[in-house]
CSV table of C-alpha atoms in Angstrom, one decimal:
chain,number,residue,atom,x,y,z
A,284,UNK,CA,117.8,38.5,73.4
A,285,UNK,CA,121.3,40.1,73.5
A,286,UNK,CA,120.7,41.7,70.1
A,287,UNK,CA,117.3,43.1,71.4
A,288,UNK,CA,119.0,44.5,74.6
A,289,UNK,CA,121.7,46.2,72.6
A,290,UNK,CA,119.2,47.8,70.3
A,291,UNK,CA,117.3,49.0,73.1
A,292,UNK,CA,120.4,50.3,74.9
A,293,UNK,CA,121.7,52.0,71.7
A,294,UNK,CA,118.2,53.6,71.2
A,295,UNK,CA,118.2,54.9,74.8
A,296,UNK,CA,121.6,56.4,74.4
A,297,UNK,CA,120.6,58.2,71.1
A,298,UNK,CA,117.5,59.5,72.8
A,299,UNK,CA,119.4,60.8,75.8
A,300,UNK,CA,122.0,62.5,73.5
A,301,UNK,CA,119.4,63.9,71.2
A,302,UNK,CA,117.5,65.3,74.2
A,303,UNK,CA,120.7,66.9,75.6
A,304,UNK,CA,121.5,68.5,72.2
A,305,UNK,CA,117.9,69.9,71.8
A,306,UNK,CA,118.1,71.5,75.2
A,307,UNK,CA,121.6,72.8,74.7
A,308,UNK,CA,120.6,74.4,71.3
A,309,UNK,CA,117.4,75.9,72.7
A,310,UNK,CA,119.0,77.4,75.8
A,311,UNK,CA,122.0,78.6,73.9
A,312,UNK,CA,119.9,80.4,71.5
A,313,UNK,CA,117.8,81.9,74.3
A,314,UNK,CA,121.0,83.0,76.1
A,315,UNK,CA,122.4,84.6,72.9
A,316,UNK,CA,119.2,86.3,72.3
A,317,UNK,CA,119.1,87.7,75.9
A,318,UNK,CA,122.7,89.0,75.6
A,319,UNK,CA,121.9,90.5,72.3
A,320,UNK,CA,118.9,92.5,73.6
A,321,UNK,CA,120.8,93.6,76.7
A,322,UNK,CA,123.5,95.0,74.5
A,323,UNK,CA,121.0,97.2,72.7
A,324,UNK,CA,119.7,94.8,70.0
A,325,UNK,CA,116.1,94.9,69.0
A,326,UNK,CA,113.4,92.5,70.1
A,327,UNK,CA,112.9,91.4,66.6
A,328,UNK,CA,116.5,90.4,66.3
A,329,UNK,CA,116.5,88.5,69.5
A,330,UNK,CA,113.3,86.8,68.3
A,331,UNK,CA,115.1,85.6,65.2
A,332,UNK,CA,117.8,83.9,67.2
A,333,UNK,CA,115.2,82.2,69.5
A,334,UNK,CA,113.4,81.2,66.4
A,335,UNK,CA,116.4,79.7,64.9
A,336,UNK,CA,117.0,77.7,68.1
A,337,UNK,CA,113.4,76.5,68.1
A,338,UNK,CA,113.6,75.5,64.5
A,339,UNK,CA,116.7,73.4,65.0
A,340,UNK,CA,115.0,71.8,68.0
A,341,UNK,CA,111.7,71.1,66.3
A,342,UNK,CA,113.4,69.7,63.1
A,343,UNK,CA,115.7,67.4,65.1
A,344,UNK,CA,112.8,66.2,67.3
A,345,UNK,CA,110.5,65.7,64.3
A,346,UNK,CA,113.2,63.7,62.5
A,347,UNK,CA,113.8,61.6,65.5
A,348,UNK,CA,110.2,60.8,66.0
A,349,UNK,CA,109.7,60.1,62.3
A,350,UNK,CA,112.5,57.7,62.3
A,351,UNK,CA,110.8,55.8,65.1
A,352,UNK,CA,107.7,55.7,63.0
A,353,UNK,CA,105.6,57.5,65.4
A,354,UNK,CA,105.1,61.0,64.2
A,355,UNK,CA,101.7,61.0,65.9
A,356,UNK,CA,103.6,60.9,69.2
A,357,UNK,CA,105.4,64.2,68.4
A,358,UNK,CA,104.1,66.5,71.2
A,359,UNK,CA,106.1,69.6,70.4
A,360,UNK,CA,103.3,71.2,68.4
A,361,UNK,CA,103.4,74.4,66.6
A,362,UNK,CA,101.4,76.1,69.4
A,363,UNK,CA,104.0,75.0,71.9
A,364,UNK,CA,106.7,76.5,69.8
A,365,UNK,CA,104.8,79.9,69.7
A,366,UNK,CA,104.4,79.7,73.4
A,367,UNK,CA,108.0,79.0,74.1
A,368,UNK,CA,109.1,81.7,71.6
A,369,UNK,CA,106.8,84.4,73.2
A,370,UNK,CA,108.1,83.3,76.7
A,371,UNK,CA,111.6,83.7,75.5
A,372,UNK,CA,110.8,87.2,74.2
A,373,UNK,CA,109.3,88.1,77.6
A,374,UNK,CA,112.2,86.7,79.4
A,375,UNK,CA,114.7,88.8,77.3
A,376,UNK,CA,112.7,92.0,77.7
A,377,UNK,CA,112.2,91.4,81.4
A,378,UNK,CA,115.8,90.7,82.0
A,379,UNK,CA,116.8,93.8,80.0
A,380,UNK,CA,114.6,95.9,82.4
A,381,UNK,CA,115.8,94.1,85.5
A,382,UNK,CA,119.5,94.6,84.7
A,383,UNK,CA,118.8,98.3,83.7
A,384,UNK,CA,117.3,98.9,87.2
A,385,UNK,CA,120.2,97.1,88.9
A,386,UNK,CA,122.8,99.1,87.0
A,387,UNK,CA,121.2,102.5,87.9
A,388,UNK,CA,123.4,104.6,90.1
A,389,UNK,CA,121.4,106.5,92.9
A,390,UNK,CA,121.3,110.2,92.4
A,391,UNK,CA,121.2,110.8,96.2
A,392,UNK,CA,124.1,109.3,98.1
A,393,UNK,CA,125.8,109.8,101.6
A,394,UNK,CA,128.2,112.5,102.1
A,395,UNK,CA,131.9,111.7,102.3
A,396,UNK,CA,131.8,111.6,106.2
A,397,UNK,CA,128.1,111.3,107.0
A,398,UNK,CA,126.9,112.3,110.4
A,399,UNK,CA,124.4,110.5,112.7
A,400,UNK,CA,120.8,111.8,113.1
A,401,UNK,CA,120.9,114.6,115.6
A,402,UNK,CA,119.1,114.7,119.0
A,403,UNK,CA,116.4,116.9,117.6
A,404,UNK,CA,115.7,119.8,120.1
A,405,UNK,CA,114.4,122.6,117.9
A,406,UNK,CA,112.6,121.2,114.8
A,407,UNK,CA,112.8,121.1,111.0
A,408,UNK,CA,113.7,124.1,108.8
A,409,UNK,CA,113.2,124.5,105.1
A,410,UNK,CA,115.3,127.5,103.9
A,411,UNK,CA,114.8,128.9,100.3
A,412,UNK,CA,114.2,125.4,99.0
A,413,UNK,CA,113.7,125.2,95.2
A,414,UNK,CA,113.3,121.9,93.2
A,415,UNK,CA,112.3,120.9,89.7
A,416,UNK,CA,112.1,117.5,88.0
A,417,UNK,CA,112.7,119.3,84.7
A,418,UNK,CA,114.6,122.5,84.5
A,419,UNK,CA,111.8,124.4,82.6
A,420,UNK,CA,109.1,123.3,85.0
A,421,UNK,CA,109.9,124.3,88.7
A,422,UNK,CA,108.0,122.4,91.3
A,423,UNK,CA,109.1,124.3,94.3
A,424,UNK,CA,110.3,127.9,94.4
A,425,UNK,CA,112.1,129.5,97.4
A,426,UNK,CA,110.0,127.6,100.0
A,427,UNK,CA,110.8,128.5,103.6
A,428,UNK,CA,109.1,127.3,106.6
A,429,UNK,CA,109.9,126.1,110.1
A,430,UNK,CA,108.3,123.3,112.0
A,431,UNK,CA,109.1,123.5,115.6
A,432,UNK,CA,109.3,120.5,118.0
A,433,UNK,CA,105.8,119.5,119.1
A,434,UNK,CA,104.0,121.1,116.2
A,435,UNK,CA,101.5,119.5,113.8
A,436,UNK,CA,102.0,121.3,110.5
A,437,UNK,CA,99.4,121.0,107.8
A,438,UNK,CA,100.5,121.4,104.2
A,439,UNK,CA,97.6,122.6,102.1
A,440,UNK,CA,97.2,123.6,98.5
A,441,UNK,CA,95.7,122.6,95.1
A,442,UNK,CA,97.0,119.4,93.4
A,443,UNK,CA,100.4,119.8,91.9
A,444,UNK,CA,101.5,122.6,94.2
A,445,UNK,CA,104.5,120.6,95.5
A,446,UNK,CA,103.2,119.3,98.9
A,447,UNK,CA,104.3,115.8,98.4
A,448,UNK,CA,107.6,116.7,96.8
A,449,UNK,CA,108.4,118.9,99.7
A,450,UNK,CA,108.0,116.2,102.4
A,451,UNK,CA,109.6,113.7,100.2
A,452,UNK,CA,112.8,115.7,100.6
A,453,UNK,CA,112.6,114.9,104.2
A,454,UNK,CA,113.5,111.3,103.3
A,455,UNK,CA,116.1,112.4,100.8
A,456,UNK,CA,114.3,110.8,97.9
A,457,UNK,CA,115.9,113.7,96.1
A,458,UNK,CA,117.8,116.8,97.2
A,459,UNK,CA,116.8,120.5,96.6
A,460,UNK,CA,118.3,122.3,93.6
A,461,UNK,CA,118.8,125.3,95.8
A,462,UNK,CA,118.4,126.1,99.5
A,463,UNK,CA,118.7,123.5,102.2
A,464,UNK,CA,116.7,121.5,104.9
A,465,UNK,CA,118.0,121.3,108.3
A,466,UNK,CA,117.2,119.4,111.5
A,467,UNK,CA,118.2,121.9,114.2
A,468,UNK,CA,121.5,123.1,112.7
A,469,UNK,CA,122.3,120.0,110.7
A,470,UNK,CA,121.9,119.8,106.9
A,471,UNK,CA,120.0,116.9,105.8
A,472,UNK,CA,122.6,116.2,103.1
A,473,UNK,CA,125.2,115.5,105.8
A,474,UNK,CA,123.2,112.9,107.7
A,475,UNK,CA,123.6,109.3,106.9
A,476,UNK,CA,120.7,108.4,104.6
A,477,UNK,CA,120.1,105.1,106.5
A,478,UNK,CA,119.8,106.9,109.9
A,479,UNK,CA,117.6,109.7,108.3
A,480,UNK,CA,115.1,107.3,107.1
A,481,UNK,CA,115.1,105.3,110.2
A,482,UNK,CA,114.0,108.4,112.0
A,483,UNK,CA,111.3,109.7,109.6
A,484,UNK,CA,108.2,107.7,109.2
A,485,UNK,CA,105.4,108.1,106.5
A,486,UNK,CA,101.9,106.9,106.1
A,487,UNK,CA,100.4,107.3,102.7
A,488,UNK,CA,96.7,107.5,101.5
A,489,UNK,CA,97.3,104.3,99.5
A,490,UNK,CA,97.2,101.7,102.3
A,491,UNK,CA,99.7,98.8,101.5
A,492,UNK,CA,98.9,95.9,103.6
A,493,UNK,CA,100.3,92.4,103.3
A,494,UNK,CA,98.4,89.1,103.3
A,495,UNK,CA,99.7,88.2,106.8
A,496,UNK,CA,98.4,88.7,110.3
A,497,UNK,CA,97.6,92.3,111.7
A,498,UNK,CA,100.5,92.0,114.1
A,499,UNK,CA,103.0,91.1,111.4
A,500,UNK,CA,101.7,94.0,109.3
A,501,UNK,CA,102.3,96.4,112.2
A,502,UNK,CA,105.7,94.9,113.0
A,503,UNK,CA,106.8,95.1,109.4
A,504,UNK,CA,108.8,98.3,109.9
A,505,UNK,CA,109.8,97.7,113.5
A,506,UNK,CA,110.1,93.9,114.3
A,507,UNK,CA,111.6,94.3,117.7
A,508,UNK,CA,108.9,96.4,119.3
A,509,UNK,CA,107.2,95.1,122.4
A,510,UNK,CA,103.5,94.1,122.4
A,511,UNK,CA,102.8,97.0,124.7
A,512,UNK,CA,104.2,99.4,122.1
A,513,UNK,CA,102.3,97.8,119.3
A,514,UNK,CA,99.0,98.2,121.1
A,515,UNK,CA,99.8,101.8,122.1
A,516,UNK,CA,100.3,102.7,118.4
A,517,UNK,CA,97.1,101.0,117.5
A,518,UNK,CA,95.4,103.0,120.3
A,519,UNK,CA,96.7,106.3,119.0
A,520,UNK,CA,95.5,105.5,115.6
A,521,UNK,CA,92.1,104.4,116.9
A,522,UNK,CA,92.5,100.8,115.6
A,523,UNK,CA,90.6,99.5,118.5
A,524,UNK,CA,88.5,97.5,116.1
A,525,UNK,CA,91.2,94.9,116.2
A,526,UNK,CA,90.3,93.8,119.7
A,527,UNK,CA,86.8,93.0,118.5
A,528,UNK,CA,88.0,90.6,115.8
A,529,UNK,CA,87.8,87.0,116.9
A,530,UNK,CA,91.6,86.4,116.4
A,531,UNK,CA,92.6,89.9,117.4
A,532,UNK,CA,96.1,90.8,116.2
A,533,UNK,CA,96.5,87.3,114.7
A,534,UNK,CA,93.7,88.0,112.2
A,535,UNK,CA,95.0,87.2,108.7
A,536,UNK,CA,94.1,90.1,106.4
A,537,UNK,CA,94.2,88.5,103.0
A,538,UNK,CA,95.4,90.1,99.8
A,539,UNK,CA,95.4,93.9,100.1
A,540,UNK,CA,93.7,93.7,103.5
A,541,UNK,CA,90.5,92.6,101.7
A,542,UNK,CA,88.9,91.6,105.0
A,543,UNK,CA,88.9,95.3,106.3
A,544,UNK,CA,87.1,98.4,105.3
A,545,UNK,CA,89.1,101.4,103.7
A,546,UNK,CA,88.9,103.3,106.9
A,547,UNK,CA,90.2,100.4,109.0
A,548,UNK,CA,93.1,99.9,106.6
A,549,UNK,CA,93.9,103.5,106.8
A,550,UNK,CA,94.1,103.4,110.6
A,551,UNK,CA,96.4,100.4,110.5
A,552,UNK,CA,98.6,102.2,108.1
A,553,UNK,CA,98.9,105.2,110.5
A,554,UNK,CA,99.5,102.6,113.4
A,555,UNK,CA,102.4,101.1,111.4
A,556,UNK,CA,104.0,104.5,111.1
A,557,UNK,CA,103.5,105.4,114.7
A,558,UNK,CA,104.9,102.1,116.0
A,559,UNK,CA,108.4,103.1,114.8
A,560,UNK,CA,108.1,106.2,117.3
A,561,UNK,CA,110.2,108.4,114.9
A,562,UNK,CA,111.1,112.0,115.6
A,563,UNK,CA,109.4,113.1,112.3
A,564,UNK,CA,106.1,111.7,111.0
A,565,UNK,CA,104.7,112.4,107.5
A,566,UNK,CA,100.9,111.7,106.9
A,567,UNK,CA,99.7,112.1,103.3
A,568,UNK,CA,95.9,112.4,103.3
A,569,UNK,CA,95.8,110.2,106.5
A,570,UNK,CA,92.1,110.5,107.4
A,571,UNK,CA,90.5,110.7,103.8
A,572,UNK,CA,88.5,107.6,104.5
A,573,UNK,CA,87.6,108.1,108.1
A,574,UNK,CA,84.3,109.5,109.5
A,575,UNK,CA,84.4,112.9,111.2
A,576,UNK,CA,84.3,111.4,114.8
A,577,UNK,CA,87.1,108.9,114.3
A,578,UNK,CA,89.2,111.6,112.4
A,579,UNK,CA,88.9,113.9,115.5
A,580,UNK,CA,89.9,111.2,117.8
A,581,UNK,CA,93.0,110.3,115.7
A,582,UNK,CA,94.1,113.9,115.4
A,583,UNK,CA,93.7,114.6,119.1
A,584,UNK,CA,95.7,111.4,120.0
A,585,UNK,CA,98.4,112.5,117.4
A,586,UNK,CA,98.8,115.9,119.0
A,587,UNK,CA,99.3,114.4,122.4
A,588,UNK,CA,101.8,111.8,121.0
A,589,UNK,CA,103.8,114.5,119.1
A,590,UNK,CA,104.8,116.6,122.1
A,591,UNK,CA,108.5,115.8,121.3
A,592,UNK,CA,108.1,115.3,117.6
A,593,UNK,CA,107.3,117.1,114.3
A,594,UNK,CA,104.3,116.0,112.3
A,595,UNK,CA,103.5,117.0,108.7
A,596,UNK,CA,100.1,116.4,107.4
A,597,UNK,CA,99.2,116.7,103.7
A,598,UNK,CA,95.4,117.0,103.5
A,599,UNK,CA,92.4,118.6,101.6
A,600,UNK,CA,89.9,118.0,104.4
A,601,UNK,CA,88.9,121.3,106.2
A,602,UNK,CA,88.2,119.3,109.4
A,603,UNK,CA,91.8,118.0,109.4
A,604,UNK,CA,93.4,121.3,108.6
A,605,UNK,CA,91.5,123.1,111.4
A,606,UNK,CA,93.1,121.2,114.1
A,607,UNK,CA,96.7,121.7,113.0
A,608,UNK,CA,99.0,124.0,115.1
A,609,UNK,CA,100.0,125.8,111.9
A,610,UNK,CA,98.9,125.7,108.3
A,611,UNK,CA,101.2,126.3,105.3
A,612,UNK,CA,99.4,127.0,102.0
A,613,UNK,CA,101.3,126.3,98.8
A,614,UNK,CA,100.3,127.5,95.4
A,615,UNK,CA,102.3,126.9,92.3
A,616,UNK,CA,105.3,125.7,94.2
A,617,UNK,CA,105.4,128.8,96.6
A,618,UNK,CA,104.3,129.4,100.2
A,619,UNK,CA,101.7,132.1,99.8
A,620,UNK,CA,100.2,132.0,103.4
A,621,UNK,CA,101.1,130.6,106.7
A,622,UNK,CA,99.4,130.8,110.1
A,623,UNK,CA,96.6,129.1,112.2
A,624,UNK,CA,93.2,128.3,110.7
A,625,UNK,CA,91.6,131.4,112.2
A,626,UNK,CA,94.4,133.7,111.1
A,627,UNK,CA,94.3,132.6,107.5
A,628,UNK,CA,90.6,132.8,107.2
A,629,UNK,CA,90.7,136.3,108.4
A,630,UNK,CA,93.1,137.2,105.6
A,631,UNK,CA,90.5,136.3,103.0
A,632,UNK,CA,93.1,134.9,100.5
A,633,UNK,CA,94.0,131.6,99.0
A,634,UNK,CA,93.3,129.6,102.1
A,635,UNK,CA,90.0,131.1,102.6
A,636,UNK,CA,88.9,130.3,99.1
A,637,UNK,CA,90.4,126.8,99.3
A,638,UNK,CA,88.5,126.0,102.4
A,639,UNK,CA,85.3,127.4,100.9
A,640,UNK,CA,85.6,125.1,97.9
A,641,UNK,CA,86.5,122.1,99.8
A,642,UNK,CA,83.7,122.6,102.3
A,643,UNK,CA,81.3,122.9,99.4
A,644,UNK,CA,82.5,119.6,98.0
A,645,UNK,CA,82.2,117.8,101.4
A,646,UNK,CA,78.6,119.1,101.7
A,647,UNK,CA,77.7,117.8,98.3
A,648,UNK,CA,79.4,114.4,99.0
A,649,UNK,CA,77.5,114.3,102.3
A,650,UNK,CA,74.1,114.8,100.5
A,651,UNK,CA,74.7,112.0,98.0
C-alpha cells in the first residue's frame, strides 16, 4: 500500500511539474512573440516563436501521455494547436495596435497657461480660417463668418465642402492651419480644452444609443441634471413619445436602440445634446429622419431655447435650411454666399441651384 501511495504521489508531482513547465513555455513564447512584434518584427516571425512554444508543449504532453500508455486520452489535438496559434497571432497584432494608440501624442494640446471658457456675450467668429488634412488638398480656404448670440446658423453645401470640418474645429479636434476662431475676443486655442468641450455639445446623424434605459442614455453626458431638466430637453427635442411607453424613461432600449424607430432615436440624440445646456450647440443633419411636422416643431423649439446660445446646423433639407436665422453656403472649402433664405434665393446663385436640386430629390423620394 505504501509503495502504491508513493507511486501515485510521485506521479502527481511529475504531472504538476510537467503542467507548470508546459504553461511556462507556452506563455513565454507568446510573450516573446508579442514583444518581437511590438518592436517592429513581422507577424510571420512572431508566429514562428509561438509555433516553437506550441511544438515543445505538444511534444512534452504527447510524451507524457504516451508514457502513461493512454495516448487516446491526449486532448491537445492539432486543431487545438492551430486555434491557439491563431489566437496568439491575433493577440500579438491587437496588442501592437493598442500600444500604438496609447503611445500617440495628441496634436491638439492646451496652451501653456490656458484660460477658462469665457462668459459668451457676443458669439463665435471664424476669421480667415484655412485647413487641410494634406498640404496639397485644402479643405477650408479663408473661411470667415460670424455667429451672433441667439442665432441659428445653417451650414449648407455639397458633400466634401468642409462643413463638418469647420464645426469640428469648435471642439478643437484639430486647429486651423491659418486664421483663428474666437468666442467673443478669446481665441479657442487659449481656452482649456476640457472646458471648451464641456461648453460645446454636438448631435450627429448617426445616433449612438446604449443598451440601457432612456433616462441613462440622456444622462450619459450630464449625470447630475435634475429630472425637470431631463424632461425639458426631451420636450424641446419633441421626444414626447417617451411618456407613452409603458415604463417611460426607464424603458430599456436594447442594443443600438433597437426598440425605437430611426426618427425616435434621432430625437433622443438631440435631447441628449440639449440636456447639457451648453452655450454652443452643433447639429449634424439633426432632422434627416423626421417627418416635416415634427421637424418644424423641433426647429421652432430650438430657436426659442437658443436665445442666449449659438446653434450651428449642418443640413441638406430645404425645410430645415429655410427656418435658420442665417445661411452660410460653402463650396470647395470657401464661403460663396451668406444671408437669409429669401436673400440667397433672390441672388440666383449656388444656394438657389442647391435648393432646387434638393427639393427635386425630396419630391422624388416622396413619390416612391
